[in-house]
XYZ file of C-alpha atoms in Angstrom:
452
model
C 84.865 68.272 139.186
C 83.496 67.556 135.699
C 81.379 71.000 136.452
C 84.978 72.508 137.363
C 86.464 71.929 134.085
C 83.789 72.809 131.956
C 83.789 75.937 133.783
C 87.230 76.486 133.230
C 87.209 75.534 129.533
C 84.504 78.010 129.327
C 86.389 80.883 130.710
C 89.160 80.099 128.786
C 87.173 80.145 125.592
C 85.860 83.316 126.516
C 88.888 84.957 127.260
C 90.533 83.541 124.017
C 87.467 85.097 122.027
C 87.698 88.421 123.738
C 91.471 88.409 122.969
C 90.761 87.749 119.428
C 87.991 90.190 118.994
C 88.470 93.946 118.374
C 86.416 96.964 118.684
C 87.941 99.344 116.360
C 90.339 99.562 113.422
C 93.264 100.012 115.936
C 92.319 96.775 117.730
C 92.094 94.758 114.335
C 95.968 95.990 113.125
C 97.173 95.699 116.690
C 98.731 91.740 116.218
C 100.338 92.957 112.603
C 101.869 95.978 113.602
C 103.331 94.602 116.408
C 105.154 91.903 114.325
C 106.283 94.698 112.008
C 107.474 96.651 114.733
C 109.647 94.054 116.297
C 111.241 93.130 112.674
C 112.022 97.008 112.453
C 109.733 97.677 109.556
C 106.991 99.988 111.163
C 107.910 102.613 113.824
C 104.319 102.171 115.348
C 102.448 100.669 118.136
C 98.824 100.540 119.150
C 98.360 101.866 122.304
C 95.377 102.652 125.023
C 95.256 105.236 127.014
C 93.494 105.212 130.682
C 89.950 106.187 128.773
C 90.108 103.118 126.703
C 90.576 104.636 123.486
C 93.230 103.524 121.314
C 95.468 104.925 119.124
C 98.593 104.531 116.711
C 101.776 105.975 118.446
C 105.633 106.121 116.992
C 108.180 105.002 119.219
C 111.927 106.275 119.000
C 112.545 102.678 119.778
C 111.083 101.625 116.285
C 113.355 103.903 114.808
C 116.276 102.583 116.334
C 115.224 98.898 115.907
C 114.854 99.771 112.098
C 118.046 101.563 111.946
C 119.906 98.790 113.663
C 118.194 96.014 111.526
C 119.808 97.784 108.359
C 122.989 98.364 109.962
C 122.947 94.664 110.727
C 122.063 93.490 106.959
C 124.632 96.161 105.798
C 127.188 94.014 108.080
C 126.537 90.784 106.510
C 126.540 91.943 103.073
C 129.901 93.569 103.901
C 130.918 90.465 105.344
C 130.005 88.139 102.771
C 131.523 90.716 99.913
C 134.675 90.798 101.520
C 134.906 87.286 101.947
C 133.757 86.819 98.774
C 130.819 84.321 99.702
C 127.773 84.106 97.543
C 125.045 81.675 97.410
C 125.120 80.689 93.577
C 128.491 80.941 94.051
C 128.686 77.692 95.613
C 127.479 76.048 92.390
C 128.942 77.976 89.990
C 131.873 80.803 89.755
C 133.914 82.630 87.166
C 135.369 86.120 86.711
C 132.429 87.779 85.653
C 130.270 86.375 88.260
C 132.349 87.358 91.203
C 132.396 91.107 89.912
C 128.523 90.945 89.167
C 128.419 89.687 92.563
C 129.934 92.502 94.247
C 127.685 95.132 92.220
C 124.936 93.013 93.573
C 125.987 93.449 97.449
C 125.504 97.082 96.723
C 122.041 96.508 95.292
C 121.326 94.411 98.287
C 121.974 97.512 100.444
C 119.823 99.581 98.574
C 117.193 97.017 98.752
C 117.490 97.034 102.509
C 116.922 100.776 102.866
C 113.768 100.595 100.770
C 112.538 97.865 103.058
C 113.719 99.307 106.810
C 114.390 103.041 106.070
C 111.986 104.156 103.707
C 109.174 103.121 105.608
C 110.469 105.687 108.591
C 110.344 108.435 106.016
C 107.071 107.924 104.846
C 105.330 106.771 107.969
C 102.894 109.712 107.782
C 101.045 108.321 105.046
C 100.201 104.883 107.228
C 99.284 106.925 110.067
C 97.162 109.228 107.880
C 95.538 106.057 106.218
C 94.401 104.473 109.614
C 92.741 107.720 111.245
C 90.736 108.241 107.646
C 89.310 104.471 108.411
C 88.370 105.480 111.783
C 86.279 108.317 110.390
C 84.842 105.972 107.969
C 83.853 103.517 110.661
C 82.330 106.488 112.523
C 80.251 107.427 109.990
C 79.242 103.820 109.110
C 77.991 103.334 112.387
C 76.221 106.548 112.092
C 74.144 104.892 109.167
C 73.643 101.612 111.515
C 76.072 99.498 109.165
C 78.944 99.256 111.471
C 81.982 97.170 110.930
C 82.090 93.408 112.470
C 85.597 93.071 113.998
C 84.857 89.870 115.952
C 86.229 87.754 113.185
C 89.552 90.389 112.319
C 91.883 89.629 114.655
C 91.206 85.868 114.259
C 91.959 86.127 110.751
C 95.124 88.299 111.115
C 96.149 85.242 113.515
C 95.701 82.376 111.113
C 97.334 84.688 108.172
C 100.200 84.876 110.886
C 100.498 81.455 111.643
C 100.172 80.192 107.825
C 103.253 82.561 106.968
C 105.275 80.991 109.721
C 104.411 77.379 108.349
C 104.789 77.854 105.185
C 107.977 79.910 105.765
C 109.307 77.530 107.844
C 108.852 74.594 105.843
C 110.393 75.723 102.428
C 113.093 77.657 104.199
C 114.102 73.905 106.017
C 113.549 72.169 102.484
C 116.249 74.845 101.097
C 118.590 74.649 104.144
C 118.080 70.453 104.262
C 119.094 70.630 100.208
C 121.937 72.821 100.385
C 123.400 70.096 103.585
C 123.342 67.347 101.121
C 124.823 68.969 98.541
C 127.214 69.666 101.247
C 127.131 73.454 100.780
C 127.557 75.256 104.045
C 126.592 79.181 103.869
C 127.958 81.107 106.670
C 125.819 82.550 109.296
C 125.630 86.345 107.551
C 124.461 84.523 104.326
C 121.911 82.524 106.041
C 120.685 85.358 107.911
C 120.036 87.508 104.997
C 117.972 84.708 103.282
C 115.873 83.969 106.392
C 115.551 87.878 107.749
C 114.669 89.471 104.205
C 112.144 86.689 103.421
C 110.666 87.288 106.921
C 110.496 91.141 106.574
C 109.016 90.635 102.673
C 106.212 88.315 104.259
C 105.041 90.824 106.657
C 105.319 93.484 104.543
C 103.037 91.972 102.211
C 100.498 91.013 104.973
C 100.420 94.749 105.999
C 99.479 95.443 102.456
C 96.761 92.849 102.102
C 95.714 93.740 105.615
C 95.047 97.351 104.747
C 93.251 96.360 101.429
C 91.333 93.921 103.010
C 90.319 96.792 105.326
C 89.177 98.930 101.841
C 87.424 96.149 101.278
C 85.237 95.197 104.463
C 84.512 99.136 104.498
C 82.979 98.911 100.699
C 80.849 95.839 102.230
C 79.595 98.097 104.610
C 78.898 100.816 101.975
C 77.028 98.424 100.206
C 74.837 97.208 102.920
C 73.835 100.783 103.505
C 72.783 101.557 99.659
C 70.896 97.553 99.108
C 69.074 98.644 102.370
C 67.752 101.521 100.060
C 66.975 99.801 97.208
C 65.160 96.902 99.378
C 63.049 99.677 100.989
C 62.121 100.917 97.689
C 61.196 97.417 96.626
C 58.947 96.547 98.837
C 57.377 100.198 99.425
C 58.206 100.537 103.004
C 60.137 103.552 102.266
C 57.468 106.284 103.756
C 57.813 110.136 104.295
C 60.036 110.820 107.479
C 58.891 112.913 109.879
C 60.716 114.377 112.733
C 59.012 112.052 115.063
C 59.754 108.946 112.896
C 63.405 110.180 112.851
C 63.770 109.313 116.764
C 62.655 105.876 116.115
C 64.752 102.880 115.179
C 62.620 100.090 113.652
C 64.386 96.757 113.336
C 63.214 93.490 111.987
C 64.419 90.387 113.501
C 63.429 88.461 110.664
C 65.282 90.317 107.790
C 68.967 91.445 106.908
C 68.102 94.694 106.403
C 67.393 97.451 108.849
C 64.991 100.467 108.186
C 66.817 103.621 108.072
C 65.037 106.071 109.879
C 66.787 109.072 107.687
C 65.940 111.027 104.648
C 67.241 109.200 101.393
C 68.999 112.412 100.468
C 70.845 112.328 103.641
C 71.843 108.891 103.465
C 73.350 109.199 100.056
C 75.325 112.283 101.178
C 76.849 110.555 103.707
C 77.548 107.504 101.781
C 79.250 109.743 98.771
C 81.349 111.291 101.922
C 81.990 107.688 103.241
C 82.885 106.553 99.644
C 85.671 109.644 99.295
C 87.113 108.678 102.566
C 87.500 105.049 101.600
C 89.131 106.314 98.283
C 91.413 108.586 99.902
C 92.569 106.216 102.645
C 93.568 103.357 99.943
C 95.316 106.028 97.761
C 97.213 107.077 101.352
C 97.994 103.565 101.862
C 98.950 102.849 98.725
C 101.885 106.104 98.701
C 103.203 104.135 101.989
C 103.529 100.652 100.396
C 104.348 101.709 96.538
C 108.022 101.445 96.944
C 108.068 98.368 98.824
C 105.561 96.593 96.320
C 107.960 97.993 93.610
C 110.849 96.142 95.279
C 109.405 93.178 96.039
C 107.652 92.342 92.754
C 110.935 93.205 90.541
C 113.173 90.960 93.212
C 110.584 88.265 92.932
C 110.127 88.495 88.883
C 114.062 88.265 88.468
C 114.708 85.286 90.942
C 111.570 83.387 89.190
C 113.160 83.720 85.917
C 116.450 82.466 86.618
C 114.997 79.866 89.241
C 113.257 78.414 86.187
C 115.834 78.672 83.826
C 118.286 76.546 85.976
C 115.398 74.364 87.084
C 114.642 73.736 83.049
C 118.414 73.394 82.543
C 118.783 70.627 84.560
C 115.670 68.894 83.390
C 116.144 69.187 80.020
C 119.953 67.609 80.449
C 121.744 70.737 79.501
C 123.457 70.820 82.436
C 126.697 69.558 82.774
C 127.379 70.082 86.885
C 129.720 68.364 89.055
C 128.444 65.067 90.596
C 128.277 66.381 94.346
C 125.679 68.662 92.932
C 122.622 66.171 92.735
C 119.820 66.508 90.370
C 116.922 65.977 92.873
C 118.196 68.745 95.501
C 119.462 71.183 92.978
C 116.142 71.421 91.502
C 114.148 71.097 94.883
C 116.070 74.209 96.247
C 115.540 76.536 93.160
C 111.890 74.970 93.268
C 111.305 76.277 96.637
C 112.502 79.495 96.190
C 110.289 80.080 93.098
C 107.148 78.837 95.069
C 108.177 81.636 97.703
C 108.066 84.172 95.600
C 105.390 83.338 93.134
C 103.134 83.184 96.433
C 104.552 86.524 97.192
C 103.387 88.269 93.699
C 99.929 86.399 93.913
C 99.458 87.557 97.784
C 100.138 91.086 96.392
C 98.189 91.038 93.406
C 94.898 89.521 94.803
C 94.922 91.543 97.751
C 94.770 94.463 95.792
C 92.597 92.944 93.023
C 89.829 92.046 95.256
C 89.624 95.444 97.059
C 89.252 97.014 93.127
C 86.534 94.781 92.621
C 84.531 95.201 95.868
C 85.081 99.297 94.524
C 83.778 98.810 91.191
C 80.497 97.072 92.432
C 79.408 100.390 93.890
C 78.402 101.830 90.557
C 76.060 98.992 89.591
C 74.416 99.650 93.146
C 74.033 103.144 92.482
C 72.640 103.239 89.225
C 70.083 100.731 90.213
C 68.922 103.106 93.046
C 68.798 105.474 89.770
C 66.462 103.715 88.035
C 64.304 103.010 91.076
C 63.814 106.382 92.616
C 60.991 109.059 92.274
C 62.259 111.774 93.951
C 63.935 114.688 92.058
C 66.029 115.601 95.076
C 67.290 111.637 95.504
C 67.736 111.593 91.787
C 70.203 114.427 91.875
C 72.376 113.305 94.734
C 72.474 109.468 92.773
C 73.711 111.782 89.818
C 76.189 113.182 91.790
C 77.274 110.313 93.125
C 77.768 108.657 89.669
C 79.940 111.556 88.742
C 81.723 110.802 91.824
C 82.452 107.207 90.894
C 83.832 107.822 87.253
C 86.339 110.410 88.811
C 87.273 108.832 92.106
C 88.661 105.227 91.991
C 90.911 103.012 93.976
C 94.171 102.056 92.294
C 97.081 100.249 93.685
C 99.965 100.774 91.914
C 104.095 100.196 91.906
C 105.837 103.656 92.093
C 103.306 104.405 89.560
C 104.986 102.150 86.927
C 102.362 99.451 86.590
C 99.020 98.865 88.160
C 98.906 95.762 90.972
C 95.743 93.555 89.495
C 95.445 90.422 87.695
C 96.584 91.967 84.327
C 99.935 91.945 85.964
C 99.963 88.121 85.715
C 99.454 88.477 81.896
C 102.605 90.853 82.064
C 104.379 88.748 83.942
C 103.850 85.573 82.436
C 105.021 87.064 79.154
C 108.195 88.428 80.371
C 109.146 85.116 81.968
C 108.001 82.885 78.783
C 110.365 85.658 76.583
C 113.214 85.451 78.908
C 113.311 81.850 79.238
C 113.634 81.247 75.878
C 116.345 83.807 75.227
C 117.937 82.070 77.802
C 117.588 78.523 76.687
C 118.405 79.680 73.292
C 121.795 81.352 74.641
C 122.474 78.059 76.327
C 121.937 75.832 73.199
C 123.998 77.930 71.003
C 126.812 78.599 73.271
C 130.003 76.568 72.482
C 130.472 75.789 75.982
C 127.175 75.531 77.006
C 127.830 78.325 79.455
C 129.974 75.865 81.743
C 133.346 74.903 81.860
C 136.123 77.467 81.800
C 134.007 79.677 80.074
C 131.990 82.338 81.407
C 128.266 82.478 81.202
C 126.733 85.742 80.806
C 123.434 83.902 82.292
C 125.528 82.694 85.164
C 127.243 86.599 85.762
C 123.775 87.966 86.009
C 121.926 85.636 88.202
C 124.828 86.262 90.573
C 123.526 89.836 90.415
C 120.346 88.471 92.210
C 121.252 85.367 94.455
C 121.522 87.669 97.613
C 118.012 88.331 97.603
C 117.210 85.045 97.779
């Protein structure tokens, strides 16, 4: 009985390990692509033919699903516009804010287009990026430095679960705070709040998955180059004959594998791999660039005004009605800030890790250049060095700004400036932005309330 239970557990563990493992790049992205397909973000699905070969194929249902989700969001925006409903309007409402809210409803439709319709038009870039990665994996396997796919799917599952838990906790907290303040938004407004947040979360995960894919290929490329450096250091690299090329010498006590190819050939293939990785990263950036610009811009605006309302309340400048309890009010806007802060940090860190990993290639190449004695190998390394100077990976938001850690400094400076201006404006205003007068801060905030 006990032995049967142990065997059953081992069988289940083996099936789970097989399900969480991947054999190629298609298997590593299959789960995230499927989730994006269900949400209407992408029309692609990973499918396997009768020979067991995987491919990324587009489905007409994916196009219909994305368009239907956009139409549903358009209906929700139209409904809340006709009913004059807005989330911030439950807390503060005046003549100017009503006009700005209607203008923002139109902007919300444009945001939905960028999130659900534009990826359909740019789908060729995503497909091309994945195909380039397949070519990279084939070349890395020829250099005996294959990509380890065993933990990729497990990491994707873990990230997906973290997203579900985080979004559920923060959204539940927001809805509980609204109910305690006796604010009950319609299902259309709630749907916009929840669905846009899910779409943004999955889009960010897909971008981070692609940057992680780029980072993982650079790691394998670095192993190939470090292998050469290790062999030169230990003087194990010898003239390679035709007979030696047919042999594969493995050292089970070393992390390095003795390469049986000529060093000049290895460097030439490494240059091709580096070029393909950079091309894949640039192609992926073309697919995500407008989505990233939209997410970062909206997140910045929400963070600015949520921080303003929280500081205004904590500093005692706010004279709100008694039903709006301070604790619930501050918790509600703080949760929104946390959500979009995490969104910006995830985008920046995913991009920055891939960029930093690519920058390490130059140091390894120049280390090899200083060690080599062969004129042919030295010429190849000099060509590689020139390629590194002119070919670098870079992620941008529609070319307007780079997505790296310098963005933290830019956002922090702009956030501080706008908060000081808003707080000074409130202090200098005769009615402190409340009462019967209209606050321009409230009006402008209503322009961003439906992106929460």
